[in-house]
Short mmCIF file of C-alpha atoms and ligand atoms in Angstrom, two decimals:
data_model
loop_
_atom_site.label_atom_id
_atom_site.label_comp_id
_atom_site.label_asym_id
_atom_site.label_seq_id
_atom_site.Cartn_x
_atom_site.Cartn_y
_atom_site.Cartn_z
CA MET A 1 1.55 8.33 -79.53
CA GLU A 2 3.74 6.23 -81.87
CA SER A 3 6.19 9.08 -82.28
CA ILE A 4 6.71 9.55 -78.51
CA GLY A 5 9.93 7.91 -77.40
CA VAL A 6 9.71 5.76 -74.27
CA LEU A 7 12.88 4.36 -72.76
CA LEU A 8 12.46 1.05 -70.94
CA MET A 9 15.28 0.60 -68.42
CA CYS A 10 15.39 -3.19 -68.15
CA PRO A 11 13.37 -6.24 -69.20
CA MET A 12 9.95 -6.07 -67.56
CA TYR A 13 6.69 -7.96 -67.53
CA SER A 14 6.05 -9.07 -71.13
CA TYR A 15 2.51 -7.64 -71.31
CA LEU A 16 3.85 -4.21 -70.34
CA GLU A 17 6.66 -4.43 -72.89
CA GLN A 18 4.24 -5.45 -75.66
CA GLU A 19 1.77 -2.68 -74.86
CA LEU A 20 4.52 -0.06 -74.70
CA GLN A 21 5.84 -1.36 -78.02
CA SER A 22 2.45 -1.10 -79.70
CA ARG A 23 1.59 2.38 -78.34
CA PHE A 24 4.93 4.22 -78.32
CA ASN A 25 8.32 4.39 -79.98
CA LEU A 26 9.99 2.03 -77.53
CA PHE A 27 13.73 1.99 -76.79
CA LYS A 28 15.18 -0.85 -74.71
CA LEU A 29 18.18 0.42 -72.80
CA TRP A 30 19.57 -2.99 -71.85
CA GLN A 31 19.87 -3.95 -75.51
CA GLN A 32 22.59 -1.34 -75.97
CA PRO A 33 26.17 -2.49 -75.36
CA PRO A 34 27.45 -0.66 -72.22
CA SER A 35 30.13 1.12 -74.25
CA LYS A 36 27.49 2.56 -76.60
CA ILE A 37 24.95 3.85 -74.06
CA THR A 38 26.15 7.47 -74.04
CA GLU A 39 26.08 7.58 -77.84
CA PHE A 40 22.65 5.90 -77.92
CA LEU A 41 21.18 8.39 -75.46
CA LYS A 42 22.70 11.29 -77.38
CA SER A 43 21.25 10.21 -80.68
CA ASN A 44 17.76 9.62 -79.24
CA GLN A 45 17.59 12.39 -76.66
CA ARG A 46 15.20 14.49 -78.71
CA THR A 47 12.67 11.67 -79.10
CA ILE A 48 12.69 10.19 -75.58
CA LYS A 49 10.03 11.85 -73.45
CA ALA A 50 9.29 9.08 -70.96
CA VAL A 51 11.27 6.53 -68.97
CA VAL A 52 9.75 3.36 -67.54
CA SER A 53 11.69 2.01 -64.58
CA ASN A 54 11.06 -0.37 -61.71
CA ALA A 55 12.02 -1.00 -58.09
CA ARG A 56 15.32 -2.62 -59.05
CA VAL A 57 16.66 -0.15 -61.59
CA GLY A 58 15.23 3.30 -60.90
CA VAL A 59 16.44 6.43 -62.70
CA ASP A 60 19.48 8.41 -61.55
CA ALA A 61 20.44 12.06 -62.01
CA GLN A 62 22.92 11.22 -64.77
CA LEU A 63 20.27 9.61 -66.93
CA ILE A 64 17.80 12.40 -66.22
CA ASP A 65 20.42 14.97 -67.25
CA SER A 66 21.16 13.11 -70.47
CA LEU A 67 17.51 13.32 -71.61
CA PRO A 68 16.65 17.03 -72.05
CA ASN A 69 13.13 16.29 -73.35
CA LEU A 70 12.20 13.90 -70.55
CA GLU A 71 8.72 14.70 -69.22
CA ILE A 72 7.74 11.70 -67.13
CA VAL A 73 9.21 8.74 -65.26
CA ALA A 74 6.65 5.97 -64.77
CA SER A 75 7.75 3.26 -62.37
CA PHE A 76 6.44 -0.28 -62.53
CA SER A 77 6.61 -0.39 -58.71
CA VAL A 78 5.15 1.27 -55.67
CA GLY A 79 8.60 2.14 -54.30
CA PHE A 80 10.49 5.02 -55.89
CA ASP A 81 13.58 5.10 -53.72
CA LYS A 82 15.83 4.49 -56.75
CA ILE A 83 14.42 7.45 -58.69
CA ASP A 84 16.19 10.77 -58.14
CA LEU A 85 13.04 12.65 -57.14
CA LYS A 86 14.94 15.82 -56.32
CA ARG A 87 16.39 16.04 -59.82
CA CYS A 88 12.99 15.27 -61.36
CA GLU A 89 11.40 18.00 -59.25
CA GLU A 90 14.09 20.51 -60.24
CA LYS A 91 13.46 19.78 -63.89
CA GLY A 92 9.66 19.63 -63.72
CA ILE A 93 9.62 15.92 -64.63
CA ARG A 94 6.53 14.04 -63.46
CA VAL A 95 6.97 10.73 -61.59
CA THR A 96 4.33 8.02 -61.15
CA ASN A 97 4.24 4.69 -59.31
CA THR A 98 1.81 1.77 -58.91
CA PRO A 99 0.27 1.95 -55.42
CA ASP A 100 -2.83 0.11 -54.14
CA VAL A 101 -2.98 -2.60 -56.82
CA LEU A 102 -0.13 -4.53 -55.18
CA THR A 103 -1.06 -4.01 -51.53
CA ASP A 104 -2.89 -7.32 -51.09
CA ASP A 105 -0.14 -9.39 -52.65
CA VAL A 106 2.64 -7.88 -50.57
CA ALA A 107 0.57 -8.19 -47.39
CA ASP A 108 -0.31 -11.81 -48.24
CA LEU A 109 3.36 -12.56 -48.74
CA GLY A 110 4.25 -10.92 -45.43
CA ILE A 111 1.87 -13.30 -43.67
CA ALA A 112 3.18 -16.21 -45.73
CA LEU A 113 6.71 -15.38 -44.55
CA ILE A 114 5.61 -15.24 -40.91
CA LEU A 115 3.94 -18.64 -41.22
CA ALA A 116 6.82 -20.10 -43.20
CA VAL A 117 9.38 -19.07 -40.57
CA LEU A 118 7.37 -19.96 -37.48
CA ARG A 119 5.86 -23.20 -38.80
CA LYS A 120 9.13 -24.20 -40.54
CA ILE A 121 7.32 -24.75 -43.84
CA CYS A 122 10.48 -25.02 -45.97
CA PRO A 123 12.37 -27.45 -43.68
CA CYS A 124 9.16 -29.48 -43.33
CA ASP A 125 8.85 -29.69 -47.10
CA GLY A 126 12.50 -30.78 -47.36
CA PHE A 127 11.91 -33.35 -44.63
CA VAL A 128 9.11 -35.02 -46.60
CA ARG A 129 10.94 -34.86 -49.95
CA SER A 130 14.18 -36.30 -48.54
CA GLY A 131 12.37 -39.34 -47.12
CA LYS A 132 13.50 -38.48 -43.55
CA TRP A 133 9.88 -38.70 -42.36
CA LYS A 134 10.18 -42.46 -42.56
CA ASP A 135 12.80 -42.32 -39.80
CA GLY A 136 10.68 -40.31 -37.37
CA ASP A 137 8.62 -37.19 -36.79
CA PHE A 138 9.78 -33.73 -37.81
CA GLY A 139 9.64 -32.06 -34.40
CA LEU A 140 7.90 -28.93 -33.19
CA SER A 141 7.56 -25.45 -34.56
CA THR A 142 6.18 -22.16 -33.16
CA LYS A 143 2.59 -20.94 -33.06
CA PHE A 144 1.61 -17.79 -34.99
CA SER A 145 -1.99 -17.18 -33.88
CA SER A 146 -2.26 -14.71 -30.97
CA LYS A 147 1.41 -13.62 -31.09
CA PRO A 148 2.11 -9.87 -30.75
CA VAL A 149 2.97 -8.38 -34.13
CA GLY A 150 4.84 -5.09 -34.52
CA ILE A 151 4.67 -3.28 -37.84
CA VAL A 152 7.17 -0.70 -39.01
CA GLY A 153 5.28 1.68 -41.28
CA LEU A 154 1.50 1.70 -41.15
CA GLY A 155 0.84 2.81 -44.71
CA ARG A 156 -1.21 0.85 -47.23
CA ILE A 157 0.85 -2.33 -47.00
CA GLY A 158 1.49 -2.14 -43.24
CA SER A 159 -2.25 -1.64 -42.64
CA ALA A 160 -3.11 -4.61 -44.87
CA ILE A 161 -0.66 -6.79 -42.92
CA ALA A 162 -2.18 -5.56 -39.64
CA LYS A 163 -5.66 -6.50 -40.84
CA ARG A 164 -4.53 -9.99 -41.79
CA ALA A 165 -2.58 -10.53 -38.56
CA GLN A 166 -5.63 -9.40 -36.56
CA ALA A 167 -7.58 -12.23 -38.18
CA PHE A 168 -4.99 -14.57 -36.64
CA GLY A 169 -5.89 -13.14 -33.22
CA CYS A 170 -2.61 -11.22 -32.96
CA SER A 171 -2.30 -7.99 -31.02
CA ILE A 172 -0.97 -5.26 -33.32
CA SER A 173 1.32 -2.38 -32.55
CA TYR A 174 3.28 -0.15 -34.89
CA HIS A 175 5.95 2.45 -35.33
CA SER A 176 5.78 5.21 -37.89
CA ARG A 177 6.84 8.85 -38.18
CA THR A 178 3.51 10.01 -36.82
CA GLN A 179 0.68 8.35 -34.94
CA LYS A 180 -2.36 7.42 -37.07
CA PRO A 181 -5.29 8.61 -34.95
CA LEU A 182 -7.84 6.50 -36.81
CA LYS A 183 -5.99 3.21 -36.40
CA PRO A 184 -6.94 1.03 -33.42
CA TYR A 185 -3.38 -0.21 -32.83
CA LYS A 186 -0.86 0.69 -30.15
CA TYR A 187 1.63 3.30 -31.37
CA TYR A 188 5.31 3.46 -30.42
CA ASP A 189 7.20 6.57 -31.38
CA ASN A 190 10.40 4.57 -30.93
CA ILE A 191 11.11 1.41 -32.93
CA VAL A 192 13.22 -0.11 -30.12
CA ASP A 193 10.20 0.01 -27.79
CA LEU A 194 8.07 -1.56 -30.54
CA ALA A 195 10.62 -4.37 -30.96
CA LYS A 196 10.75 -4.96 -27.18
CA ASN A 197 6.98 -5.41 -27.12
CA CYS A 198 6.40 -7.77 -30.02
CA SER A 199 7.68 -11.16 -31.10
CA ILE A 200 7.19 -10.66 -34.85
CA LEU A 201 8.56 -7.43 -36.32
CA VAL A 202 7.40 -6.72 -39.88
CA VAL A 203 9.10 -4.02 -41.94
CA ALA A 204 6.67 -2.48 -44.42
CA CYS A 205 7.64 1.18 -44.69
CA SER A 206 9.11 3.00 -47.64
CA LEU A 207 12.85 3.56 -47.88
CA THR A 208 13.98 7.10 -47.09
CA ASP A 209 17.07 8.63 -45.49
CA GLU A 210 15.26 8.31 -42.14
CA THR A 211 14.33 4.64 -42.53
CA ARG A 212 17.63 3.38 -43.99
CA HIS A 213 19.01 0.81 -41.47
CA ILE A 214 16.07 1.52 -39.16
CA VAL A 215 16.44 -2.10 -38.05
CA ASN A 216 19.89 -1.98 -36.46
CA ARG A 217 21.59 -4.00 -33.73
CA GLU A 218 19.68 -2.28 -30.96
CA VAL A 219 16.34 -3.09 -32.59
CA ILE A 220 17.36 -6.69 -33.28
CA ASP A 221 18.49 -7.14 -29.68
CA ALA A 222 15.23 -5.62 -28.44
CA LEU A 223 13.32 -8.16 -30.53
CA GLY A 224 15.47 -10.82 -28.89
CA PRO A 225 16.21 -14.54 -29.23
CA ARG A 226 12.55 -15.51 -29.45
CA GLY A 227 11.67 -12.84 -32.00
CA ILE A 228 11.52 -13.01 -35.77
CA LEU A 229 12.07 -10.30 -38.36
CA ILE A 230 10.05 -10.10 -41.58
CA ASN A 231 11.08 -7.67 -44.32
CA VAL A 232 8.79 -6.94 -47.27
CA GLY A 233 9.98 -3.33 -47.57
CA ARG A 234 13.50 -2.74 -48.85
CA GLY A 235 16.74 -4.54 -48.00
CA ALA A 236 18.36 -1.29 -46.88
CA HIS A 237 15.86 -0.96 -44.03
CA VAL A 238 17.91 -3.58 -42.22
CA ASP A 239 21.57 -3.47 -41.25
CA GLU A 240 22.25 -6.79 -42.98
CA PRO A 241 25.59 -7.72 -41.32
CA GLU A 242 23.94 -7.14 -37.92
CA LEU A 243 21.00 -9.35 -38.94
CA VAL A 244 23.36 -12.09 -40.10
CA SER A 245 25.41 -12.07 -36.91
CA ALA A 246 22.27 -12.02 -34.72
CA LEU A 247 20.95 -15.09 -36.56
CA LEU A 248 24.29 -16.90 -36.41
CA GLU A 249 24.71 -16.14 -32.70
CA GLY A 250 21.13 -17.12 -31.82
CA ARG A 251 20.23 -13.55 -30.74
CA LEU A 252 17.23 -13.71 -33.11
CA ALA A 253 14.98 -16.72 -33.67
CA GLY A 254 14.52 -16.34 -37.42
CA ALA A 255 13.84 -14.11 -40.38
CA GLY A 256 11.67 -14.03 -43.48
CA LEU A 257 13.08 -11.82 -46.20
CA ASP A 258 11.80 -10.80 -49.62
CA VAL A 259 14.33 -7.98 -50.03
CA TYR A 260 18.08 -7.49 -49.57
CA GLU A 261 20.52 -4.61 -49.54
CA ASP A 262 22.35 -5.58 -52.73
CA GLU A 263 19.87 -7.61 -54.80
CA PRO A 264 20.25 -10.15 -56.26
CA GLU A 265 23.14 -10.75 -53.86
CA VAL A 266 22.10 -12.44 -50.62
CA PRO A 267 24.52 -12.64 -47.65
CA GLU A 268 26.13 -16.04 -48.00
CA PRO A 269 25.71 -17.20 -44.35
CA LEU A 270 21.93 -16.84 -44.68
CA LEU A 271 21.88 -19.54 -47.34
CA ARG A 272 22.91 -22.13 -44.75
CA LEU A 273 20.35 -21.21 -42.07
CA ASP A 274 17.10 -23.13 -41.94
CA ASN A 275 15.41 -20.62 -39.60
CA VAL A 276 15.49 -18.12 -42.45
CA VAL A 277 13.12 -18.02 -45.44
CA LEU A 278 14.56 -16.25 -48.46
CA LEU A 279 12.42 -15.00 -51.35
CA PRO A 280 13.69 -13.28 -54.52
CA HIS A 281 11.82 -9.93 -54.17
CA VAL A 282 8.50 -11.29 -55.43
CA GLY A 283 6.07 -9.38 -53.19
CA SER A 284 3.89 -8.14 -56.05
CA ASP A 285 4.79 -10.76 -58.65
CA THR A 286 1.46 -12.40 -59.39
CA VAL A 287 -0.11 -12.40 -62.84
CA GLU A 288 -3.15 -10.49 -61.60
CA THR A 289 -1.17 -7.78 -59.87
CA CYS A 290 1.45 -7.38 -62.59
CA ASN A 291 -1.36 -6.91 -65.13
CA ALA A 292 -2.88 -4.22 -62.92
CA MET A 293 0.51 -2.56 -62.37
CA ALA A 294 1.22 -2.58 -66.11
CA ASP A 295 -2.20 -1.04 -66.82
CA LEU A 296 -1.43 1.67 -64.29
CA VAL A 297 1.93 2.48 -65.91
CA LEU A 298 0.18 2.71 -69.30
CA ALA A 299 -2.68 4.79 -67.87
CA ASN A 300 -0.21 7.26 -66.36
CA LEU A 301 1.68 7.62 -69.65
CA GLU A 302 -1.52 7.98 -71.69
CA ALA A 303 -2.89 10.55 -69.25
CA HIS A 304 0.32 12.56 -69.31
CA PHE A 305 0.59 12.68 -73.09
CA ASN A 306 -3.12 13.54 -73.42
CA SER A 307 -2.82 16.33 -70.82
CA ARG A 308 -5.12 14.60 -68.36
CA PRO A 309 -4.53 14.29 -64.59
CA LEU A 310 -2.15 11.46 -63.70
CA PRO A 311 -3.89 8.52 -61.98
CA THR A 312 -1.08 7.88 -59.49
CA PRO A 313 1.38 10.77 -59.33
CA VAL A 314 4.34 10.82 -56.95
CA ILE A 315 5.26 14.34 -58.11
O1 GLV B 401 9.32 -3.66 -54.55
C1 GLV B 401 8.38 -3.51 -55.24
C2 GLV B 401 7.72 -2.26 -55.49
O2 GLV B 401 8.21 -1.22 -55.02
O3 GLV B 401 6.69 -2.27 -56.17
#
């Protein structure tokens, strides 16, 4: 394996980097000066047979075209919306991701965001630290248990969020492309109707052309001034300027966001709102899960180069 060239797109979890380094001929793209990247790719194009990407960086058609011996793209992420799947398919390049191992963490964080927004965890923490508690009580927040929760996308992560929210006594409904006959939750074929009928809307679907900006002004207005929006999917699921104006105008009660349209940029007005909880895209970032994701990336590469079936193929 030491002779197989693997191109790592950006700095990643150190354990993964070390293991790739010890098993393959590892190239680190970000260590090349931008003006030298074309030359670097040209001089190593014969050796590089695999690319390791992640949710933030992906792999575009230009890079794929510049690596004629590329056989596999292994993403250190469950989402593959930044990988040009069409180009990979055209060229017979395999693509893998890291599903299942991160489901619990992302679902846990979804629930944490709901609780943080409704129970005002961050402002409460600030209240204690600033010493304001000595001047009086904090005030009231909003109950989570038994609230109606609407989930956009009832895949692995959406289902795990549903299960957790059920344990809080919440009624669960969902919107997805097709109804899931085995799921005991109310289905809406229209996201606006889902938003009208819940007070917590959680986005947990994958990003596709159909789900880009699926949460638009109409959906936000259907959720209404007592509703909150939670996004653990992708920033581009939400029309961000519409979300910002709804929050500023009081047309939405709050939001808990782990993802943004233009990461790491976060719309500036959100930084001043205390009914919004902002996380830096850390849904799966626990030691346990990152170890498991790294092992899955390595297992996919090893399987591919030993002509075994891929553990978690996308294509
Ligand atoms: O966003 C994170 C992932 O896709 O794994």
